[in-house]
Amino acid sequence: MRIVVTGREGQVAQSLAALAFEHDVEVVLCGRPELDLADARSIYPALAALKPDAIVSAAAYTAVDKAESERELAFSVNAVGAGAVAAAGKQIGVPVLHLSTDYVFDGSKSGAYVETDRTGPRSVYGASKLEGEKRVTAEISDHAIFRTAWVYSAYGHNFLKTMLRLGETRDTVSVVADQWGCPTSAEDIAAAIIVASKRIVSDSDPRLRGIFHLTGSGEASWADFAEHIFACAGRFGRHPVAVNRITTADYPTPAKRPANSRLSGRKLEEIYGITLPHWQASTEKAVRALLASQGS
Ligand SMILES: NC(=O)C1=CN([C@@H]2O[C@H](COP(=O)(O)OP(=O)(O)OC[C@H]3O[C@@H](n4cnc5c(N)ncnc54)[C@H](OP(=O)(O)O)[C@@H]3O)[C@@H](O)[C@H]2O)C=CC1
Ligand SMILES: Cc1cn([C@H]2C[C@H](O)[C@@H](COP(=O)(O)OP(=O)(O)O[C@H]3O[C@@H](C)C(=O)[C@@H](O)[C@H]3O)O2)c(=O)[nH]c1=O
């Protein structure tokens, strides 16, 4: 089976490529210049040429703060571009597995969000991703949208890498302790997406289609996440770094983020039988891999 993935250098795309052999699938990554989500005309020819059995739509404009001042570009990539990928999937005749985000929610719920909860993005990025979900749904019925969150890996840019970089030169890092969510390993997402792709390609059951929440088990604040990252790094020889637990008000950013974006994975477990590992175990794995690759 050949899975074609948009977003060549992205965390999820790179993780899919790394797991392909182990899962006995072919993963083909595509990206700019031949596939540019901001240029809708480039999308069908680039994807059709790769003859996919399934398309994983993982490319996105993910710079949350920058998106506040680049609204047009964020929407052209995350909404128009995502819709065009879905339309291409329909034209080629293959399912589309699309990645979305916890930032589609406003964060006012006290418990974990389920798939049917009301959305209400607080940021341009969240709004552009929500519009992307709507366009994917409108373009192709043969789709699965996976909302994930707080993604980390050895690839690309992410909070885990930011913390390890800051920890190289500081003894204390200040991190918000009043935003809650589910840290999720890109490697765990990739393994789940491969399993889901195989199912969806071979099974026309409508219950496999629609929106699913796909996050690491457990929950954390960003400060908890940072503390665990530094604890893991300490086990691999890095010097101790303390986390100064601050509030959102102490750390002003251009984009507003939800105070609670915990996502319930129950639907995914019931329908696909997939549960991701606990975020703490996967974080340790990612820190180990990253520090080993840096020779620490
Ligand atoms: N990162 C996170 O914390 C979370 C991510 N998600 C979603 O999961 C998906 C995968 O995320 P992740 O792997 O972290 O993303 P990354 O930010 O790591 O990678 C995104 C990729 O998209 C590419 N891209 C951006 N703009 C375009 C464009 N115009 N045309 C083609 N490619 C483009 C980027 O290319 P380049 O490198 O050249 O910029 C990059 O390769 C995305 O849909 C994201 O919204 C959901 C929740 C959390
Ligand atoms: C770097 C840093 C961030 N923070 C805060 C800011 C923010 O509230 C929170 C996370 O910051 P970041 O900017 O690293 O993460 P952010 O870009 O908000 O991450 C998001 O990315 C997009 C793509 C998603 O879809 C989301 O699920 C989520 O992962 O931590 C600190 O308190 N201290 C710090 O030193």
GROMACS .gro file of C-alpha atoms in nm, residues 80-257:
model
  178
   80VAL     CA    1  -0.821   2.643   0.082
   81GLY     CA    2  -0.516   2.417   0.044
   82ALA     CA    3  -0.659   2.147   0.272
   83GLY     CA    4  -0.985   2.155   0.074
   84ALA     CA    5  -0.793   2.120  -0.252
   85VAL     CA    6  -0.603   1.816  -0.118
   86ALA     CA    7  -0.938   1.658  -0.027
   87ALA     CA    8  -1.081   1.740  -0.372
   88ALA     CA    9  -0.775   1.581  -0.532
   89GLY     CA   10  -0.830   1.267  -0.320
   90LYS     CA   11  -1.187   1.250  -0.444
   91GLN     CA   12  -1.079   1.294  -0.808
   92ILE     CA   13  -0.809   1.027  -0.774
   93GLY     CA   14  -1.056   0.801  -0.591
   94VAL     CA   15  -0.867   0.745  -0.264
   95PRO     CA   16  -0.940   0.826   0.102
   96VAL     CA   17  -0.794   1.135   0.267
   97LEU     CA   18  -0.668   1.127   0.627
   98HIS     CA   19  -0.645   1.488   0.739
   99LEU     CA   20  -0.468   1.627   1.049
  100SER     CA   21  -0.631   1.897   1.257
  101THR     CA   22  -0.581   2.054   1.599
  102ASP     CA   23  -0.707   2.098   1.955
  103TYR     CA   24  -0.689   2.475   1.892
  104VAL     CA   25  -1.031   2.453   1.717
  105PHE     CA   26  -1.177   2.468   2.073
  106ASP     CA   27  -1.207   2.776   2.295
  107GLY     CA   28  -1.094   2.595   2.610
  108SER     CA   29  -1.392   2.684   2.828
  109LYS     CA   30  -1.502   2.322   2.889
  110SER     CA   31  -1.394   2.173   3.219
  111GLY     CA   32  -1.349   1.811   3.102
  112ALA     CA   33  -1.194   1.653   2.793
  113TYR     CA   34  -1.344   1.758   2.459
  114VAL     CA   35  -1.531   1.499   2.251
  115GLU     CA   36  -1.568   1.514   1.874
  116THR     CA   37  -1.922   1.656   1.884
  117ASP     CA   38  -1.839   1.944   2.120
  118ARG     CA   39  -1.893   2.297   1.994
  119THR     CA   40  -1.582   2.450   1.835
  120GLY     CA   41  -1.475   2.811   1.889
  121PRO     CA   42  -1.116   2.883   1.792
  122ARG     CA   43  -0.939   3.165   1.978
  123SER     CA   44  -0.663   3.213   1.719
  124VAL     CA   45  -0.627   3.266   1.344
  125TYR     CA   46  -0.442   2.934   1.324
  126GLY     CA   47  -0.729   2.753   1.500
  127ALA     CA   48  -0.988   2.924   1.280
  128SER     CA   49  -0.799   2.837   0.962
  129LYS     CA   50  -0.772   2.471   1.069
  130LEU     CA   51  -1.143   2.459   1.154
  131GLU     CA   52  -1.227   2.597   0.810
  132GLY     CA   53  -0.995   2.327   0.670
  133GLU     CA   54  -1.196   2.057   0.850
  134LYS     CA   55  -1.517   2.195   0.700
  135ARG     CA   56  -1.375   2.202   0.349
  136VAL     CA   57  -1.236   1.847   0.376
  137THR     CA   58  -1.577   1.726   0.496
  138ALA     CA   59  -1.753   1.905   0.210
  139GLU     CA   60  -1.514   1.784  -0.061
  140ILE     CA   61  -1.488   1.411   0.013
  141SER     CA   62  -1.702   1.171   0.215
  142ASP     CA   63  -1.418   0.917   0.218
  143HIS     CA   64  -1.219   1.105   0.483
  144ALA     CA   65  -1.101   1.080   0.843
  145ILE     CA   66  -1.002   1.397   1.028
  146PHE     CA   67  -0.767   1.340   1.320
  147ARG     CA   68  -0.746   1.625   1.570
  148THR     CA   69  -0.417   1.599   1.753
  149ALA     CA   70  -0.232   1.831   1.994
  150TRP     CA   71   0.096   1.955   2.138
  151VAL     CA   72   0.302   1.747   1.892
  152TYR     CA   73   0.668   1.678   1.964
  153SER     CA   74   0.943   1.475   1.797
  154ALA     CA   75   1.307   1.490   1.703
  155TYR     CA   76   1.200   1.660   1.376
  156GLY     CA   77   1.109   2.019   1.290
  157HIS     CA   78   1.009   2.278   1.550
  158ASN     CA   79   0.824   2.191   1.868
  159PHE     CA   80   0.796   2.273   2.239
  160LEU     CA   81   1.017   1.981   2.348
  161LYS     CA   82   1.304   2.100   2.128
  162THR     CA   83   1.251   2.461   2.242
  163MET     CA   84   1.277   2.352   2.608
  164LEU     CA   85   1.593   2.149   2.549
  165ARG     CA   86   1.747   2.443   2.363
  166LEU     CA   87   1.658   2.692   2.639
  167GLY     CA   88   1.785   2.446   2.902
  168GLU     CA   89   2.130   2.446   2.742
  169THR     CA   90   2.197   2.800   2.864
  170ARG     CA   91   1.958   2.847   3.159
  171ASP     CA   92   1.903   2.699   3.504
  172THR     CA   93   1.538   2.810   3.514
  173VAL     CA   94   1.274   2.840   3.243
  174SER     CA   95   0.937   3.012   3.301
  175VAL     CA   96   0.644   2.817   3.158
  176VAL     CA   97   0.266   2.863   3.178
  177ALA     CA   98   0.094   2.626   3.422
  178ASP     CA   99  -0.267   2.723   3.348
  179GLN     CA  100  -0.308   2.583   2.995
  180TRP     CA  101  -0.395   2.214   2.987
  181GLY     CA  102  -0.376   1.965   2.703
  182CYS     CA  103  -0.243   1.632   2.578
  183PRO     CA  104   0.120   1.621   2.462
  184THR     CA  105   0.142   1.385   2.164
  185SER     CA  106   0.440   1.214   2.005
  186ALA     CA  107   0.458   1.248   1.624
  187GLU     CA  108   0.587   0.890   1.614
  188ASP     CA  109   0.274   0.768   1.797
  189ILE     CA  110   0.055   0.971   1.559
  190ALA     CA  111   0.235   0.816   1.262
  191ALA     CA  112   0.188   0.460   1.386
  192ALA     CA  113  -0.184   0.524   1.442
  193ILE     CA  114  -0.224   0.688   1.101
  194ILE     CA  115  -0.069   0.388   0.927
  195VAL     CA  116  -0.306   0.150   1.107
  196ALA     CA  117  -0.601   0.378   1.024
  197SER     CA  118  -0.495   0.409   0.657
  198LYS     CA  119  -0.487   0.030   0.618
  199ARG     CA  120  -0.835   0.001   0.774
  200ILE     CA  121  -0.993   0.280   0.576
  201VAL     CA  122  -0.855   0.160   0.243
  202SER     CA  123  -0.992  -0.192   0.294
  203ASP     CA  124  -1.319  -0.123   0.480
  204SER     CA  125  -1.605   0.098   0.360
  205ASP     CA  126  -1.771   0.109   0.706
  206PRO     CA  127  -1.899   0.470   0.745
  207ARG     CA  128  -1.810   0.461   1.116
  208LEU     CA  129  -1.440   0.474   1.017
  209ARG     CA  130  -1.506   0.812   0.850
  210GLY     CA  131  -1.553   1.149   1.022
  211ILE     CA  132  -1.373   1.331   1.301
  212PHE     CA  133  -1.155   1.157   1.563
  213HIS     CA  134  -0.942   1.283   1.851
  214LEU     CA  135  -0.590   1.139   1.842
  215THR     CA  136  -0.369   1.243   2.134
  216GLY     CA  137  -0.126   1.092   2.381
  217SER     CA  138  -0.287   0.936   2.689
  218GLY     CA  139  -0.290   1.145   3.007
  219GLU     CA  140  -0.290   1.521   3.039
  220ALA     CA  141  -0.054   1.799   3.138
  221SER     CA  142  -0.003   2.171   3.162
  222TRP     CA  143   0.278   2.316   2.952
  223ALA     CA  144   0.473   2.356   3.279
  224ASP     CA  145   0.420   1.985   3.366
  225PHE     CA  146   0.535   1.893   3.016
  226ALA     CA  147   0.848   2.109   3.053
  227GLU     CA  148   0.930   1.962   3.396
  228HIS     CA  149   0.908   1.611   3.255
  229ILE     CA  150   1.126   1.703   2.956
  230PHE     CA  151   1.396   1.836   3.190
  231ALA     CA  152   1.365   1.534   3.420
  232CYS     CA  153   1.419   1.303   3.121
  233ALA     CA  154   1.709   1.512   2.993
  234GLY     CA  155   1.863   1.492   3.342
  235ARG     CA  156   1.856   1.113   3.320
  236PHE     CA  157   2.059   1.140   2.999
  237GLY     CA  158   2.324   1.362   3.156
  238ARG     CA  159   2.188   1.714   3.104
  239HIS     CA  160   2.227   1.961   3.395
  240PRO     CA  161   1.916   2.023   3.609
  241VAL     CA  162   1.673   2.293   3.491
  242ALA     CA  163   1.393   2.423   3.714
  243VAL     CA  164   1.055   2.527   3.578
  244ASN     CA  165   0.914   2.853   3.710
  245ARG     CA  166   0.537   2.795   3.690
  246ILE     CA  167   0.373   3.112   3.559
  247THR     CA  168   0.029   3.215   3.432
  248THR     CA  169  -0.083   3.295   3.080
  249ALA     CA  170  -0.100   3.662   3.185
  250ASP     CA  171   0.274   3.647   3.269
  251TYR     CA  172   0.358   3.523   2.917
  252PRO     CA  173   0.178   3.746   2.665
  253THR     CA  174   0.165   3.611   2.309
  254PRO     CA  175   0.004   3.746   1.989
  255ALA     CA  176  -0.229   3.442   1.964
  256LYS     CA  177  -0.471   3.339   2.237
  257ARG     CA  178  -0.457   2.969   2.327
   0.00000   0.00000   0.00000
